[in-house]
Coordinates of N, CA, C and O in Angstrom, one line a residue:
X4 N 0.8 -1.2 0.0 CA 0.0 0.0 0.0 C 0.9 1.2 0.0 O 1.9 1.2 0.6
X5 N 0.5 2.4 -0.7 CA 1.1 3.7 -0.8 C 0.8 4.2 0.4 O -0.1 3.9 1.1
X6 N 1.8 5.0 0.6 CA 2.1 5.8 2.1 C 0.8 7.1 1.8 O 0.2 7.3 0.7
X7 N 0.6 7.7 2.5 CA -0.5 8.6 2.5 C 0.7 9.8 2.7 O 1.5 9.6 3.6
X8 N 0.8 11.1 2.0 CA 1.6 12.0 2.1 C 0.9 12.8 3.2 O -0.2 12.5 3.6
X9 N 1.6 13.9 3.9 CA 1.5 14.7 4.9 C 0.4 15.9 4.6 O -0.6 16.1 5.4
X10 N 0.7 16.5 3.5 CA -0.8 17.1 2.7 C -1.9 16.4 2.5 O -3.0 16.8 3.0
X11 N -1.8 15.0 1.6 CA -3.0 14.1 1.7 C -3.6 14.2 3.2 O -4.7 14.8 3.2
X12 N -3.2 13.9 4.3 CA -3.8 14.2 6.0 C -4.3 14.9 6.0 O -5.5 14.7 6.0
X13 N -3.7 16.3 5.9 CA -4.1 17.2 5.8 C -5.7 17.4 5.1 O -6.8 17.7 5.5
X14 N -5.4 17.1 4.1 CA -6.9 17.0 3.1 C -7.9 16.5 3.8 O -9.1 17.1 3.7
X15 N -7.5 15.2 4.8 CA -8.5 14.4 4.9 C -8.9 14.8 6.4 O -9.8 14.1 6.9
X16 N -8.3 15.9 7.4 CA -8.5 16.0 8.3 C -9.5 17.2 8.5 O -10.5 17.4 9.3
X17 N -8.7 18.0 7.1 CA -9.8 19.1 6.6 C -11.4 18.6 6.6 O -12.3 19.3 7.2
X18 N -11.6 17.5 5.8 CA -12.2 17.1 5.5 C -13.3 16.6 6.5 O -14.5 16.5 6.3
X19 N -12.6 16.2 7.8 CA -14.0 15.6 8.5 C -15.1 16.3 8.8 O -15.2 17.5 8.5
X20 N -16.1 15.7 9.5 CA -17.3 16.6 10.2 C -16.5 17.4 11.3 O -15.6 16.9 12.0
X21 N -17.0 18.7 11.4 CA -16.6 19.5 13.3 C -17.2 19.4 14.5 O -17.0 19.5 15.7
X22 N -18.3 18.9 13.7 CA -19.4 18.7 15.3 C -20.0 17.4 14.8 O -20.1 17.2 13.6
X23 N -20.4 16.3 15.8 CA -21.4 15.4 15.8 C -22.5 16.1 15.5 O -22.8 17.3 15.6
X24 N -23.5 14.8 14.8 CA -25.3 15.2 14.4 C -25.6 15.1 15.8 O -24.9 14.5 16.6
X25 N -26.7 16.0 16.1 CA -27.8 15.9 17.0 C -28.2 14.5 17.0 O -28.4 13.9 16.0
X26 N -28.1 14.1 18.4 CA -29.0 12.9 18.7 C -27.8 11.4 18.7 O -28.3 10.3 18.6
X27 N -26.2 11.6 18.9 CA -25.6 10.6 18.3 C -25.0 10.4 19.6 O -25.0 9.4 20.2
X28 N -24.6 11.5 20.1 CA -23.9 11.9 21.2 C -23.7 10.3 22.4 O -22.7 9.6 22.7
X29 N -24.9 10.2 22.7 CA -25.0 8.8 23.7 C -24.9 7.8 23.3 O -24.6 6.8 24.0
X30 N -25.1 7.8 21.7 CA -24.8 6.2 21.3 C -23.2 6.2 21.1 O -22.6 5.1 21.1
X31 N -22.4 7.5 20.9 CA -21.0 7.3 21.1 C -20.9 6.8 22.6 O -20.9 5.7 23.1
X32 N -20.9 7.6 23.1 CA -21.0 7.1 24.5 C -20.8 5.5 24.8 O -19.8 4.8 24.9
X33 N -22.3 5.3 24.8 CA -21.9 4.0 24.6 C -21.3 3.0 24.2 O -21.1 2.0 24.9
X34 N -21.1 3.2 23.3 CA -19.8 2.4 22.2 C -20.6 2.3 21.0 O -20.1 2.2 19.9
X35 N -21.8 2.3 21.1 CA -22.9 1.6 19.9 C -22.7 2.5 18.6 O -23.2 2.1 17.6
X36 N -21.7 4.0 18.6 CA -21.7 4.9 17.6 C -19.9 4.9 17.6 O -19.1 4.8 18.6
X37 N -19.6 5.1 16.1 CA -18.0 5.2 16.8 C -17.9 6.8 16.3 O -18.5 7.5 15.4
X38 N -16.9 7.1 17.3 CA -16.4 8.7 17.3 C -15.6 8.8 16.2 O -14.7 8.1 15.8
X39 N -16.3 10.2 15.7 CA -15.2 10.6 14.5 C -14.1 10.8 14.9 O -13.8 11.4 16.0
X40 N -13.0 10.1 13.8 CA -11.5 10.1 14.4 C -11.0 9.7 13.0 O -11.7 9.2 12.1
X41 N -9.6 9.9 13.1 CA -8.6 9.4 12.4 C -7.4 9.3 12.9 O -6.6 10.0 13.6
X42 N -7.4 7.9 12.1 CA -6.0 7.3 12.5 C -4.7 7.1 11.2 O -4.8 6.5 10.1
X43 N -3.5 7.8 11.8 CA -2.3 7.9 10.7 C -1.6 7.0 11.7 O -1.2 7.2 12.8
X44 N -1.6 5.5 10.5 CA -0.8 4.7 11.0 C 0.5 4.6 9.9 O 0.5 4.5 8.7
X45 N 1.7 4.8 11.0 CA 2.8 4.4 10.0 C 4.1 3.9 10.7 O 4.3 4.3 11.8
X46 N 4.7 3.4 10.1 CA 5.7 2.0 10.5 C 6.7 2.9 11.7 O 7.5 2.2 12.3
X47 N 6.6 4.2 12.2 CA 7.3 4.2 13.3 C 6.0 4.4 14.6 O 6.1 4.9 15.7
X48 N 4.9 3.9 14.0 CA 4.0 4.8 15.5 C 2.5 5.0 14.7 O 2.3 5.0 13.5
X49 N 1.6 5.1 15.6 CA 0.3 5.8 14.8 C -0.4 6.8 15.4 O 0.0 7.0 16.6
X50 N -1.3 7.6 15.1 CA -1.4 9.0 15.5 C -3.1 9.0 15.5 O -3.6 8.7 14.4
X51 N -3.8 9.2 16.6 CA -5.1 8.9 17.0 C -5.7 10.2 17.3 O -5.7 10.8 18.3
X52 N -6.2 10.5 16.1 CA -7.3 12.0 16.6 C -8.6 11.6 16.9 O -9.0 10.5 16.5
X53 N -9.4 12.3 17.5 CA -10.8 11.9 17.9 C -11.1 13.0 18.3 O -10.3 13.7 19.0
X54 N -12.6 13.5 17.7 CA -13.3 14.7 17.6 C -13.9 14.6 19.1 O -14.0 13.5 19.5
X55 N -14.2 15.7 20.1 CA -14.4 15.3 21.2 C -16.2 16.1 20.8 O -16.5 16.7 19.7
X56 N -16.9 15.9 21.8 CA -17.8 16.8 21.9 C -18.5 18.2 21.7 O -19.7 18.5 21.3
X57 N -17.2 18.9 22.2 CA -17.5 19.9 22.5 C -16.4 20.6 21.6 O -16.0 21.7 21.9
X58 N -15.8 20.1 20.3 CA -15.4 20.7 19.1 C -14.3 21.0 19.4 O -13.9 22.0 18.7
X59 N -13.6 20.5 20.4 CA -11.6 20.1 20.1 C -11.7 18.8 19.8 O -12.6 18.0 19.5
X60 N -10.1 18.5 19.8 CA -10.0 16.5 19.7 C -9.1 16.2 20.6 O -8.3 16.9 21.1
X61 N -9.3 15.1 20.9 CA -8.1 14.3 22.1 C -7.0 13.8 20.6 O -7.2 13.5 19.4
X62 N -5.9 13.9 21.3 CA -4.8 13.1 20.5 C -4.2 12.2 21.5 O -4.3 12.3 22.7
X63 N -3.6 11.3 20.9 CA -3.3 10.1 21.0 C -2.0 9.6 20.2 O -1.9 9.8 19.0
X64 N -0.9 8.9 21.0 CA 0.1 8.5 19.9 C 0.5 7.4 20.5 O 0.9 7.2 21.7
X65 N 0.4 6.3 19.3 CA 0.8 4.8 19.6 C 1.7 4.1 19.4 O 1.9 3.6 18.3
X66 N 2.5 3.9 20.6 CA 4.1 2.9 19.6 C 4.8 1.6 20.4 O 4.7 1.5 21.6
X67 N 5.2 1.0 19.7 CA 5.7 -0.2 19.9 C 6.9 -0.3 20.8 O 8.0 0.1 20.4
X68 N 6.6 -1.0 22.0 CA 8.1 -0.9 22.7 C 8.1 -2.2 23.4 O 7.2 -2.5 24.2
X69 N 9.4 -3.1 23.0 CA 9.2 -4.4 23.3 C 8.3 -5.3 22.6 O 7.7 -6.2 23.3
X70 N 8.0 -5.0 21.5 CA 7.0 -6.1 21.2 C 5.4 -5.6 21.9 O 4.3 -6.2 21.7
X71 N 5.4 -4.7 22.4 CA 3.8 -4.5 23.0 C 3.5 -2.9 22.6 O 4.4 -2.0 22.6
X72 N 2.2 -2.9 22.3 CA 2.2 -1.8 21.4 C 1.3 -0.9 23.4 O 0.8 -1.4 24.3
X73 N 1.4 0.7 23.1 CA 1.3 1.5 24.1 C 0.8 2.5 23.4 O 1.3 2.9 22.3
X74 N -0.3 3.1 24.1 CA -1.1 4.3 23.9 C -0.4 5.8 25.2 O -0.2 5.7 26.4
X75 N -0.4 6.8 24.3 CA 0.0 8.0 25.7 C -0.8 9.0 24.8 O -0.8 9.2 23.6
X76 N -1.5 9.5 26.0 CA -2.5 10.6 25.4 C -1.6 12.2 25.4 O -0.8 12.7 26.2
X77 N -2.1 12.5 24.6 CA -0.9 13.8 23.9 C -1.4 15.0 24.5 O -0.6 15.6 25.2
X78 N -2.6 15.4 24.2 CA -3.7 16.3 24.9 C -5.1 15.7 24.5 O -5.2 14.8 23.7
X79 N -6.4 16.5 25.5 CA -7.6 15.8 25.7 C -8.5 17.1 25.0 O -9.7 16.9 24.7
X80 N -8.0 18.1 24.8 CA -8.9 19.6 24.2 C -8.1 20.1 22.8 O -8.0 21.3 23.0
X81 N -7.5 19.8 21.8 CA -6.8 20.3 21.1 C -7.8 21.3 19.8 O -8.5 20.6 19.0
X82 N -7.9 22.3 19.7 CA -7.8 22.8 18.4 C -7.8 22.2 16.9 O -7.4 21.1 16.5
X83 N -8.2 23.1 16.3 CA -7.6 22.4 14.9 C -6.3 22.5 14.4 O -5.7 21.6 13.8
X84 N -5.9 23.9 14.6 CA -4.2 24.2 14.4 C -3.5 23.1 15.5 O -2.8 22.3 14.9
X85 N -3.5 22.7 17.0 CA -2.9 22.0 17.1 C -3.2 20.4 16.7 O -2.3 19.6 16.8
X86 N -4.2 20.1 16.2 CA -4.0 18.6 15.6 C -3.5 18.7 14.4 O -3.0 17.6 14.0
X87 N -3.2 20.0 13.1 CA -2.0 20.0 12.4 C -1.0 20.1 12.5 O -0.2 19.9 11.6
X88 N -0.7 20.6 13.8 CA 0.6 20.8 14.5 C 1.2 19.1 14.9 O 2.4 18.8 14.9
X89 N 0.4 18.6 15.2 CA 0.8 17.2 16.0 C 1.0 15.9 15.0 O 1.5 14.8 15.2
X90 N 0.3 16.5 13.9 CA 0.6 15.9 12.4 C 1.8 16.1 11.7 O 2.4 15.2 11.1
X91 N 2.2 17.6 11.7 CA 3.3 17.8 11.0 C 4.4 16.9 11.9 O 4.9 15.9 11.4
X92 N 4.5 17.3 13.2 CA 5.8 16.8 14.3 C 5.7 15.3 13.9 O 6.7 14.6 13.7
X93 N 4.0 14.5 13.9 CA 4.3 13.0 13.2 C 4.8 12.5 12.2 O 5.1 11.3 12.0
X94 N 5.1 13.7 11.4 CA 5.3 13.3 10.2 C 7.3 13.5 9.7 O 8.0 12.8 8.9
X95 N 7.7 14.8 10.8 CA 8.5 15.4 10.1 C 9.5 15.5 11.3 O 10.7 15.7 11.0
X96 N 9.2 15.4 12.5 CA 9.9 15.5 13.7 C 10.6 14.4 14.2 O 9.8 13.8 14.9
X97 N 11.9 13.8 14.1 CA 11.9 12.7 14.8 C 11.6 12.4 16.8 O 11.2 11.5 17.4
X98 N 12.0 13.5 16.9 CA 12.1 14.4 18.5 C 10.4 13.7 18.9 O 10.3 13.3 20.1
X99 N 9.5 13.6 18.2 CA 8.1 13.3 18.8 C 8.1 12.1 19.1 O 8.2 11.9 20.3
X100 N 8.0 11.3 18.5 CA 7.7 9.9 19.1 C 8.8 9.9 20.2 O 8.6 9.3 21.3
X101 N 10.0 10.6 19.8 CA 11.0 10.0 20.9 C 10.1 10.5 22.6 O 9.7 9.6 23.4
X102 N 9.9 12.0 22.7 CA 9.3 12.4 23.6 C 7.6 11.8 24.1 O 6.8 12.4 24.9
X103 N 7.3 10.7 23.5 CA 6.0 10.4 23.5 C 6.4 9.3 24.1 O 5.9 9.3 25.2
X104 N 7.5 8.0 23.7 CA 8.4 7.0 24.4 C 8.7 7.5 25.7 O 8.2 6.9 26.7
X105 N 9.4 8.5 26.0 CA 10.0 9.0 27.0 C 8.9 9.2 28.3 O 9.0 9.3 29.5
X106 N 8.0 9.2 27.6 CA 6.8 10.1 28.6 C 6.1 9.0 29.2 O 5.8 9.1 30.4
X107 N 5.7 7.6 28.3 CA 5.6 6.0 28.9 C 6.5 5.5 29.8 O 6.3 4.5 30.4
X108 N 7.7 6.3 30.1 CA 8.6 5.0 30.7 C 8.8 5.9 32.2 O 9.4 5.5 33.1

């Protein structure tokens, strides 16, 4: 599979909804609805956005250490400038995942 370029993200992050529909809210909740999110998975780590309710996103970055894969949450309110901020550093920063590792141990 072709790698997804850092602009393509871009495109596609552009691209989502900003707010949930009226009326979905509890069935996310529940589990029964899944939350708008995207996920940039790539061979050093994957990067977990999720639209929150109230029109920031939680971020999320996931990486492999020892054979066991680990979740560390990045922030729980972010903007939209900072979830392109946190894409760019995914993409272009080595310094990030290091400090995302660092923050697990």
């Amino acid at each position: 599979m072709d790698s997804v370029s850092f602009e393509e993200v871009l495109g596609i992050f552009d691209g989502l909804p900003k707010a949930y529909p009226k009326g979905v809210e509890e069935g996310v909740r529940k589990g029964e609805v899944l939350p708008i999110g995207l996920i940039i998975d790539r061979e050093e780590g994957a990067l977990f956005i999720t639209l929150n309710f109230d029109g920031t996103y939680s971020i999320e970055v996931g990486v492999e250490e020892l054979g066991k894969a680990n979740t560390i949450e990045v922030t729980d309110s972010a903007g939209a400038s900072g979830v392109k901020e946190a894409i760019r550093r995914f993409y272009f920063d080595p310094s990030f995942l290091r400090e995302v590792e660092e923050e697990m141990n």
